[in-house]
Short mmCIF file of C-alpha atoms and ligand atoms in Angstrom, two decimals:
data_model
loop_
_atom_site.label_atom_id
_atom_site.label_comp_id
_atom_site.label_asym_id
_atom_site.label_seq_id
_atom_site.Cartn_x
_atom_site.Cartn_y
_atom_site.Cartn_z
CA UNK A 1 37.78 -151.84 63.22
CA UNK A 2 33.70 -151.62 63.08
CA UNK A 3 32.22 -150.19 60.71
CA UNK A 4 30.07 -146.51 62.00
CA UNK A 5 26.95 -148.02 59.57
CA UNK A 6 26.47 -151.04 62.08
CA UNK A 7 25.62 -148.88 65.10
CA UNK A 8 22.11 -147.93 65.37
CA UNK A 9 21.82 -144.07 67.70
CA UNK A 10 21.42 -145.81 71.04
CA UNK A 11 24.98 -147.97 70.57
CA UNK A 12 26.34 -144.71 69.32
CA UNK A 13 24.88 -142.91 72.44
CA UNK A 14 26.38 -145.99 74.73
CA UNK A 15 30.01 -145.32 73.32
CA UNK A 16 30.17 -141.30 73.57
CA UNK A 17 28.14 -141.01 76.40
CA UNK A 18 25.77 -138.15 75.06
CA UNK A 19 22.70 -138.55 73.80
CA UNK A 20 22.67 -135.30 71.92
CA UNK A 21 26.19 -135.79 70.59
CA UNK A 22 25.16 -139.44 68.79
CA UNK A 23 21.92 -137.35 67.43
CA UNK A 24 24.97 -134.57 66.04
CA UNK A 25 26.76 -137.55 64.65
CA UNK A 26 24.08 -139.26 62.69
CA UNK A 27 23.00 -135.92 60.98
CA UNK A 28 26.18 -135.17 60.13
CA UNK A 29 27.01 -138.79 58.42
CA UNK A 30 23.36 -139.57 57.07
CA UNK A 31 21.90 -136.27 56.01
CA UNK A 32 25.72 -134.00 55.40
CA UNK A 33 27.09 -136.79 53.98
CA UNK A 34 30.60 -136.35 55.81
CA UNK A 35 33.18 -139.13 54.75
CA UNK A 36 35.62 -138.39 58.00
CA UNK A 37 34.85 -137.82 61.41
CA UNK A 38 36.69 -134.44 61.50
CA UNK A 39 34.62 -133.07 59.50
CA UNK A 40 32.16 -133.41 62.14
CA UNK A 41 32.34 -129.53 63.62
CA UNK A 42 29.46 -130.00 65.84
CA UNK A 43 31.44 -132.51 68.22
CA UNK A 44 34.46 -132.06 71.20
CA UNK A 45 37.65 -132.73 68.83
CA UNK A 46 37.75 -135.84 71.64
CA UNK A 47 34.88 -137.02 70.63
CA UNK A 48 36.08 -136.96 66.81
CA UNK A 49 39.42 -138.55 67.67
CA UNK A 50 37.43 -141.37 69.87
CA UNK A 51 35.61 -142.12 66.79
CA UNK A 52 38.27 -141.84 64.37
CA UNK A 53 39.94 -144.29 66.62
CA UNK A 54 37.41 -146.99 66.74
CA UNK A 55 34.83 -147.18 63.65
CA UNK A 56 35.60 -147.18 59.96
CA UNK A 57 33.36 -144.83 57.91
CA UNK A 58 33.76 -146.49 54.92
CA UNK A 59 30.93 -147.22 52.37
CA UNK A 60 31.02 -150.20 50.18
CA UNK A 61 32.67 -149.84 46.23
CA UNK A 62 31.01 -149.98 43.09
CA UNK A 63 32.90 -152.60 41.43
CA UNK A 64 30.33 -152.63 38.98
CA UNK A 65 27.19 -150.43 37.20
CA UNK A 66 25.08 -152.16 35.00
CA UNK A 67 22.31 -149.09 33.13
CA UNK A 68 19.43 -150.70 31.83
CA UNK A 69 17.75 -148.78 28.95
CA UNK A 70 14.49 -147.62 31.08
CA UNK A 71 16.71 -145.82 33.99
CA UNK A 72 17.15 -148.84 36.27
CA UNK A 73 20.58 -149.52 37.64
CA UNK A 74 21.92 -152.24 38.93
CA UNK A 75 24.79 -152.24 40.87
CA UNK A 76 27.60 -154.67 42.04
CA UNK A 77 28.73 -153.30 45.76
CA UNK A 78 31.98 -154.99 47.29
CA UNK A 79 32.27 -154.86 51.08
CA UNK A 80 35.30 -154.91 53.00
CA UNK A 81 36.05 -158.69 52.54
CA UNK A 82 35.93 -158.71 49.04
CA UNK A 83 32.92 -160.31 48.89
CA UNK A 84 29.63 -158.46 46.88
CA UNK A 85 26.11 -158.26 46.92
CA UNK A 86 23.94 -156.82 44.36
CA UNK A 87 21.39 -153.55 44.78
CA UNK A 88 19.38 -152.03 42.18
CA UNK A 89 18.04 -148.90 41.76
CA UNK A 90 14.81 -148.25 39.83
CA UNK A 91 13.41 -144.56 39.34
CA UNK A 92 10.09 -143.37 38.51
CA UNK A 93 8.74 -139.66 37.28
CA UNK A 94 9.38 -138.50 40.83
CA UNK A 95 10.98 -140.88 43.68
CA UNK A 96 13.11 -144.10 43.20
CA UNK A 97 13.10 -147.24 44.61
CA UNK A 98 16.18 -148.90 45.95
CA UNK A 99 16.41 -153.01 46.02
CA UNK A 100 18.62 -154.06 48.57
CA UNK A 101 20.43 -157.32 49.59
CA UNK A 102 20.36 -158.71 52.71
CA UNK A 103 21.93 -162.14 52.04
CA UNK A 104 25.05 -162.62 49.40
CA UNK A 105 23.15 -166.00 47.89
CA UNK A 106 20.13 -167.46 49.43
CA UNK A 107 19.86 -170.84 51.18
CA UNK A 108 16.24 -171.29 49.95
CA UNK A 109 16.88 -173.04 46.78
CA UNK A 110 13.54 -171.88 44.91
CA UNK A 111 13.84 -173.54 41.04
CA UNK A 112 12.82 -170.53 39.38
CA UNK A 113 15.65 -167.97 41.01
CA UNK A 114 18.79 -167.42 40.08
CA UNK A 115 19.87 -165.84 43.46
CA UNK A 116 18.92 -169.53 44.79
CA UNK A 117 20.93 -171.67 42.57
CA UNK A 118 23.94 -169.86 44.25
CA UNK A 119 23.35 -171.09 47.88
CA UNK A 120 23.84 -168.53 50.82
CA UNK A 121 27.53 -167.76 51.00
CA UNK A 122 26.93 -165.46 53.60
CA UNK A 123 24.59 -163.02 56.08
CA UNK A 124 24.63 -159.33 55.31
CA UNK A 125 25.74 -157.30 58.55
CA UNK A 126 23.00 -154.14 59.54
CA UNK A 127 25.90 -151.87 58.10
CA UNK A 128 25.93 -153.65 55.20
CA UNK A 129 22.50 -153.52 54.54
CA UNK A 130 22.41 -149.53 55.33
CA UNK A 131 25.10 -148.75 53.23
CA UNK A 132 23.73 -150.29 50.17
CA UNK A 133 21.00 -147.40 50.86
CA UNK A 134 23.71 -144.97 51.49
CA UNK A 135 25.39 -145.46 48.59
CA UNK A 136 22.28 -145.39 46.44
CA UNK A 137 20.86 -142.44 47.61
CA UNK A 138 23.97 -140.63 46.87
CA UNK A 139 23.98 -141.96 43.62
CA UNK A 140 20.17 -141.16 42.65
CA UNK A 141 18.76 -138.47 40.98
CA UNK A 142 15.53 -138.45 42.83
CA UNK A 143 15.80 -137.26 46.58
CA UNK A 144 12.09 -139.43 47.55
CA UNK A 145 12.75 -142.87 47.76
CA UNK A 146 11.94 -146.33 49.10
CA UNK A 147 13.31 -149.66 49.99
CA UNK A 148 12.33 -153.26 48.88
CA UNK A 149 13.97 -155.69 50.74
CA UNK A 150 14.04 -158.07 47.53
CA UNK A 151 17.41 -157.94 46.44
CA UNK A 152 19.73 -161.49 47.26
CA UNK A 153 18.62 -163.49 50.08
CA UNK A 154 15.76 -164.18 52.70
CA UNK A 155 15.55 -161.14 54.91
CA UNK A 156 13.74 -163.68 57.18
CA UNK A 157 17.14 -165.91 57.54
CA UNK A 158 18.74 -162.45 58.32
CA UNK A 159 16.17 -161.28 60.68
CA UNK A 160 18.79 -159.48 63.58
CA UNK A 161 20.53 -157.74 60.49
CA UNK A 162 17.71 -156.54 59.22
CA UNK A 163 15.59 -155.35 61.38
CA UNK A 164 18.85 -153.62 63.25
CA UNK A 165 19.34 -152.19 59.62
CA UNK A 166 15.51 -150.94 60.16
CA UNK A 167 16.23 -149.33 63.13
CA UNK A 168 19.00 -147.29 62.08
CA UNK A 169 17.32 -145.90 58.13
CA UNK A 170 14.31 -145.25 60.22
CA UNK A 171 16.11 -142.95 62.51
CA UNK A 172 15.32 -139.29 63.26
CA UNK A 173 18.60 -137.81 63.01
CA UNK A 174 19.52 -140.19 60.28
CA UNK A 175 17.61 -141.14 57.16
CA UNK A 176 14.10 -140.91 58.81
CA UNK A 177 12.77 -143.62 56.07
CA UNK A 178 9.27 -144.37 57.81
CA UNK A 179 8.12 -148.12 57.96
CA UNK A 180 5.75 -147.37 55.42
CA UNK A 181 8.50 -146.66 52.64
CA UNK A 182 10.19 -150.34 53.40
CA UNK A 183 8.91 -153.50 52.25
CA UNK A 184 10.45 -156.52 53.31
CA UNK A 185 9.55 -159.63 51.01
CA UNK A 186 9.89 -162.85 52.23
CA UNK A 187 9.47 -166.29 51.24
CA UNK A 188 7.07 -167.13 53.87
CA UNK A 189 9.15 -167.84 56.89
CA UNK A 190 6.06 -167.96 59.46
CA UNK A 191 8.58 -167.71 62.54
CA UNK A 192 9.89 -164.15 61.06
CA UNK A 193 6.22 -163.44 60.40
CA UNK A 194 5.22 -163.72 63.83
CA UNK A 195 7.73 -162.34 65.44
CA UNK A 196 7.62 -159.27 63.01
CA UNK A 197 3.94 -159.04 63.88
CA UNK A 198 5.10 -158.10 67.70
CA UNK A 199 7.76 -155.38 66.67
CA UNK A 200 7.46 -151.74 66.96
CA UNK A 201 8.44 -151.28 63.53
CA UNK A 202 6.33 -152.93 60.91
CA UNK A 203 7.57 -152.58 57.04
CA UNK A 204 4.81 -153.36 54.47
CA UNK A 205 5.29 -157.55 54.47
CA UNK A 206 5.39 -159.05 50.99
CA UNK A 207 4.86 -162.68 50.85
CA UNK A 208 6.41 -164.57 48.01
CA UNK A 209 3.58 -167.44 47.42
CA UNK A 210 4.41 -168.46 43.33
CA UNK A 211 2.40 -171.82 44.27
CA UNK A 212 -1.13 -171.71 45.12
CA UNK A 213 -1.51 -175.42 46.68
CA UNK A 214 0.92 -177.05 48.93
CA UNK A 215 1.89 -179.62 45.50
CA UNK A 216 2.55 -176.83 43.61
CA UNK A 217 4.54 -174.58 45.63
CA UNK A 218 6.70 -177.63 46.82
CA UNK A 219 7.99 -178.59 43.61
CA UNK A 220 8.84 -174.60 43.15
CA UNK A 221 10.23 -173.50 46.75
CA UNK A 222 11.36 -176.30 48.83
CA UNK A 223 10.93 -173.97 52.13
CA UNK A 224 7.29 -175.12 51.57
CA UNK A 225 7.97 -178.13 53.05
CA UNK A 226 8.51 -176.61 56.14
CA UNK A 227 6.14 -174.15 56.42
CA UNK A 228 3.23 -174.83 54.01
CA UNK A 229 0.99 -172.94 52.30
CA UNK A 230 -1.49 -172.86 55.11
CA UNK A 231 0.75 -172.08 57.96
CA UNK A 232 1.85 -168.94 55.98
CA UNK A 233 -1.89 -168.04 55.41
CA UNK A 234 -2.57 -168.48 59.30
CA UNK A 235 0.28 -165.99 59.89
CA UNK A 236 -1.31 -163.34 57.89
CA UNK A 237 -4.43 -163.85 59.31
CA UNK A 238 -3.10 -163.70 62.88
CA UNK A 239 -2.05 -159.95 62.20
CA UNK A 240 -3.63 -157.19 63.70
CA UNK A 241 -5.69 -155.22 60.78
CA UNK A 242 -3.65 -152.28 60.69
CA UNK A 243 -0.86 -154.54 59.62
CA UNK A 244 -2.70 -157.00 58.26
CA UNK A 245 -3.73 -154.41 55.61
CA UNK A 246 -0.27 -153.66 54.28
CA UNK A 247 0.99 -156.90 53.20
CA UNK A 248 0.60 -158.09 49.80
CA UNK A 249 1.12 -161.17 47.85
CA UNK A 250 3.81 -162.00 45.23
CA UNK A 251 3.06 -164.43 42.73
CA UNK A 252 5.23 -165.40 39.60
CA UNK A 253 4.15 -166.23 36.34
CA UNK A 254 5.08 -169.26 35.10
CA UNK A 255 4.53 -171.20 32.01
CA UNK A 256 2.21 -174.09 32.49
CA UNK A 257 3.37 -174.14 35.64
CA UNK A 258 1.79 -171.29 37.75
CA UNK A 259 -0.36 -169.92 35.12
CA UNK A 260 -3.56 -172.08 34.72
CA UNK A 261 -7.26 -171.18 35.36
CA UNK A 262 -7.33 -173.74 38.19
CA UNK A 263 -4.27 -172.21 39.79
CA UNK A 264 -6.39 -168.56 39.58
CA UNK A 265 -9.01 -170.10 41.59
CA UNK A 266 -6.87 -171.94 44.05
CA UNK A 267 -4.91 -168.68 45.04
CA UNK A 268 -8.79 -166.59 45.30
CA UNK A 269 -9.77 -169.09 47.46
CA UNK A 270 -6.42 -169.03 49.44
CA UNK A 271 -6.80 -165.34 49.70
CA UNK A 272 -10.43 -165.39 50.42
CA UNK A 273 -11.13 -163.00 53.69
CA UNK A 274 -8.20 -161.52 53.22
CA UNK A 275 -7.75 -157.44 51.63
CA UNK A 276 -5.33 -158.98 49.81
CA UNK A 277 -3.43 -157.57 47.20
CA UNK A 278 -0.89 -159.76 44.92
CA UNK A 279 1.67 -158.78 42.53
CA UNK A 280 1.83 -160.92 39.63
CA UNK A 281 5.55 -160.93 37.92
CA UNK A 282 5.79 -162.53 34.82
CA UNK A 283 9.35 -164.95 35.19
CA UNK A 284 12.09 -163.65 34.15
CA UNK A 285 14.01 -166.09 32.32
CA UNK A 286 17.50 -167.04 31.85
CA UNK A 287 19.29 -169.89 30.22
CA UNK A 288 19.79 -171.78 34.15
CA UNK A 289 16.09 -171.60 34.92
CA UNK A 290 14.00 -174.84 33.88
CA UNK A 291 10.79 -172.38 33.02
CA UNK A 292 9.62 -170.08 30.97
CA UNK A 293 7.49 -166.93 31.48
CA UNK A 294 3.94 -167.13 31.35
CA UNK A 295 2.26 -165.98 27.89
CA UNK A 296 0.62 -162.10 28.43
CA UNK A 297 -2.84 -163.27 27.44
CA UNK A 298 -2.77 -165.78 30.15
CA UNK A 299 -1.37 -163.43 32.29
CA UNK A 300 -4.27 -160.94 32.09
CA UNK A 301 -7.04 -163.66 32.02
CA UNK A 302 -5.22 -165.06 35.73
CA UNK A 303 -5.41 -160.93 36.84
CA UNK A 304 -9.26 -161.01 35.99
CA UNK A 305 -10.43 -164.18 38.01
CA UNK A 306 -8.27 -162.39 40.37
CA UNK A 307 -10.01 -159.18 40.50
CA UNK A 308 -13.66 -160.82 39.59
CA UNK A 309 -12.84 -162.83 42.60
CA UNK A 310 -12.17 -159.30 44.63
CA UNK A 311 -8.88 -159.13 44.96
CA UNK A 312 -6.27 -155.87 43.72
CA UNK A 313 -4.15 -157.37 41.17
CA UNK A 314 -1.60 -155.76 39.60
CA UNK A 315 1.10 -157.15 36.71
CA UNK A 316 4.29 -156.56 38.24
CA UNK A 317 6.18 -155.50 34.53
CA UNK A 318 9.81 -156.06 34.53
CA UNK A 319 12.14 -153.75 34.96
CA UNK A 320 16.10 -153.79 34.26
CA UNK A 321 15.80 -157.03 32.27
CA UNK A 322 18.49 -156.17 29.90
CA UNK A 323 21.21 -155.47 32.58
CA UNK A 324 20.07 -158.84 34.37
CA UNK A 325 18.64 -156.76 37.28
CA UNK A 326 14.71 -157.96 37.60
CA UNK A 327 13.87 -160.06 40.26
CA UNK A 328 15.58 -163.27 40.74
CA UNK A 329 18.26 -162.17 38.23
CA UNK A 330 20.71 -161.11 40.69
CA UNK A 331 23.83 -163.39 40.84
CA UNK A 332 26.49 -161.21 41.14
CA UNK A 333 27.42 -161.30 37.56
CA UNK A 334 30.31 -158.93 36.34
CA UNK A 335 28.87 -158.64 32.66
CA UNK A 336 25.66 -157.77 30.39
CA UNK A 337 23.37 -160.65 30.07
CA UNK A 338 20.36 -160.40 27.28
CA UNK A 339 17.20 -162.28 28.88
CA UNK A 340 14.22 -161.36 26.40
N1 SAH B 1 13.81 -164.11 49.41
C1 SAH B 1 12.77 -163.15 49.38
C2 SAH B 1 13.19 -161.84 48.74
C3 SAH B 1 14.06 -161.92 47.53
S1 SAH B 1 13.32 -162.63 46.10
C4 SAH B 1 11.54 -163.72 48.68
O1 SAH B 1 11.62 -164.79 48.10
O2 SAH B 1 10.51 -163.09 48.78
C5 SAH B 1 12.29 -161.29 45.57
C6 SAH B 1 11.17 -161.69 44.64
O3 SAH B 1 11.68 -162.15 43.39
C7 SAH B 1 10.29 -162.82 45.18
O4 SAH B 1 8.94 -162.43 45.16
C8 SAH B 1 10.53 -163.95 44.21
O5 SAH B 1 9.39 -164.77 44.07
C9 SAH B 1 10.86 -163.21 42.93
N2 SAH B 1 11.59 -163.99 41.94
C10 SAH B 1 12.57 -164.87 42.15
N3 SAH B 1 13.02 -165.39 40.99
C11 SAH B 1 12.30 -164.80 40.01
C12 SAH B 1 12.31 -164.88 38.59
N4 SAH B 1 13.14 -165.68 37.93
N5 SAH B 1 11.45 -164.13 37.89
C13 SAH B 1 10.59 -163.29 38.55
N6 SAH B 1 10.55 -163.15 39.87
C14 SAH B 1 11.39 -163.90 40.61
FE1 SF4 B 2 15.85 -167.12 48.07
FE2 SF4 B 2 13.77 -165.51 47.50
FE3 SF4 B 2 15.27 -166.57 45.52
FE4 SF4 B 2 13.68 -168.15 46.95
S1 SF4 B 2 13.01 -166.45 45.62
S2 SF4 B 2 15.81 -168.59 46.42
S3 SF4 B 2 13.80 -167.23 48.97
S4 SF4 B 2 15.95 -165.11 47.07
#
């Protein structure tokens, strides 16, 4: 049986043959919440029973909740195979932001990520990806909220999945998330990044650089070898403005690895011409990562050459460290793990 989150409204459409009966549908499973087709009293009882017949409703189970002492929750989800990706849910005074999976592992291998030193086991499906949202928006507090496609994996490797997955949270019957409350974050696949450029539905693009010269960033994420540093830069430069304008840079903070003065000038010139804005996030460390996090007073002298230099720089500061569930800290682990 298929599960009802893989269809977007148009493959719903296809299979009951009514345009205005797939809109019915979505609004009753995204915005009612219904957990059985039955329950949908705005359908033909036919209609219900074709449903019921073919697609499984199901959302995925928390096999695990991890609270982290400032609100952030991460969160073990098991899909129908047994398998389990990892989603994280971080509030603020009034929306929340949900960090989603869209790979269980990642084949990208970066040294400084735990999610990497797993290896891909496998793709997230579209209804996968949804119903990590799904499930976190019925568990949050907050009823404004946004995704950040930073969670396990590289949404690039996954691009059907997840831009399927777009499709169907961006919906007007369904979720209605607009492209401006998604950010997808990638590790600088310039394929994906061109061929995102020519969609109709462009998230905000983060671009994972941690590596500011082609040496650099291939001793930290071997994709670089592939597509360097200045492939990824021609990429972002190829966008139109509009677009251009709403990606920003991610950049972690490494201990005498990432952190120097020289490194600050290398990434301003990189950026130079761009309205860039980067993200600096201090590592977050844990016993299987070979590096430790950049000190905070070379952390704030890196954001000023940064900002001298023209360039919106923010400190990314870590949230859900103590339940493991900061960037690259999400391994699928059953337990507590202390970092700091
Ligand atoms: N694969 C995508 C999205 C998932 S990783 C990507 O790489 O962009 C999400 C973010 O976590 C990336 O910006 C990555 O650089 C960052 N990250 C990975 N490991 C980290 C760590 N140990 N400490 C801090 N940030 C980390
Ligand atoms: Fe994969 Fe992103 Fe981790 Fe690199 S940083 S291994 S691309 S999840």
């Amino acid at each position: 049986m298929k599960s009802f989150f893989d269809l977007s409204k148009s493959d719903l459409e296809t299979h009951i043959g009514s345009r205005t009966r797939a809109g019915r549908v979505f609004r009753a499973v995204y915005r009612d919440r219904v957990r059985a087709f039955d329950a949908i009293s705005t359908i033909p009882q036919e209609s219900r029973n074709a449903l019921t017949e073919t697609f499984y409703l199901g959302l995925p189970s928390i096999a695990g909740r991890f609270d982290s002492d400032d609100g952030t929750r991460r969160y073990l989800l098991r899909f129908r195979d047994g398998q389990s990706a990892e989603s994280v849910s971080i509030p603020s005074s009034d929306r929340v932001t949900f960090c989603v999976s869209s790979q269980i592992g990642c084949a990208l291998g970066c040294t400084f990520c735990l999610t990497g030193q797993m290896g891909l086991i496998r793709d997230l499906s579209a209804g996968e990806i949804v119903s990590q949202v799904v499930v976190l928006q019925r568990e949050a507090l907050h009823s404004r909220f946004s995704i950040v496609l930073m969670g396990m994996g590289e949404p690039m490797q996954n691009y059907e999945n997840v831009l399927k997955a777009m499709d169907i949270l961006h919906d007007n019957h369904g979720l209605s998330v607009a492209p401006a409350r998604i950010t997808l974050s990638t590790a600088g696949l310039v394929p994906g990044i061109e061929r995102l450029a020519r969609e109709r539905l462009f998230p905000n693009l983060s671009i994972s650089l941690t590596g500011a010269t082609n040496p650099a960033r291939d001793a930290l994420m071997p994709i670089n070898r592939k597509y360097p540093i200045e492939t990824v830069m021609e990429a972002v430069r190829k966008l139109p403005t509009a677009r251009q304008n709403r990606v920003m840079f991610e950049y972690v903070m490494i201990k005498g690895v990432t952190d120097s003065l020289e490194d600050a000038y290398h990434l301003s010139r990189l950026l130079s011409g761009i309205r860039a804005k980067v993200n600096l996030i201090p590592l977050n460390p844990a016993p299987e990562i070979p590096y430790n996090r950049a000190e905070e007073s070379d952390i704030l002298r890196f954001q000023e050459i940064l900002v001298q230099n023209g360039t919106s720089t923010f400190i990314r500061r870590n949230r859900g460290n103590d339940v493991s569930g900061a960037c690259g800290q999400l391994q699928n682990r059953e337990g507590r793990v202390l970092c700091d």
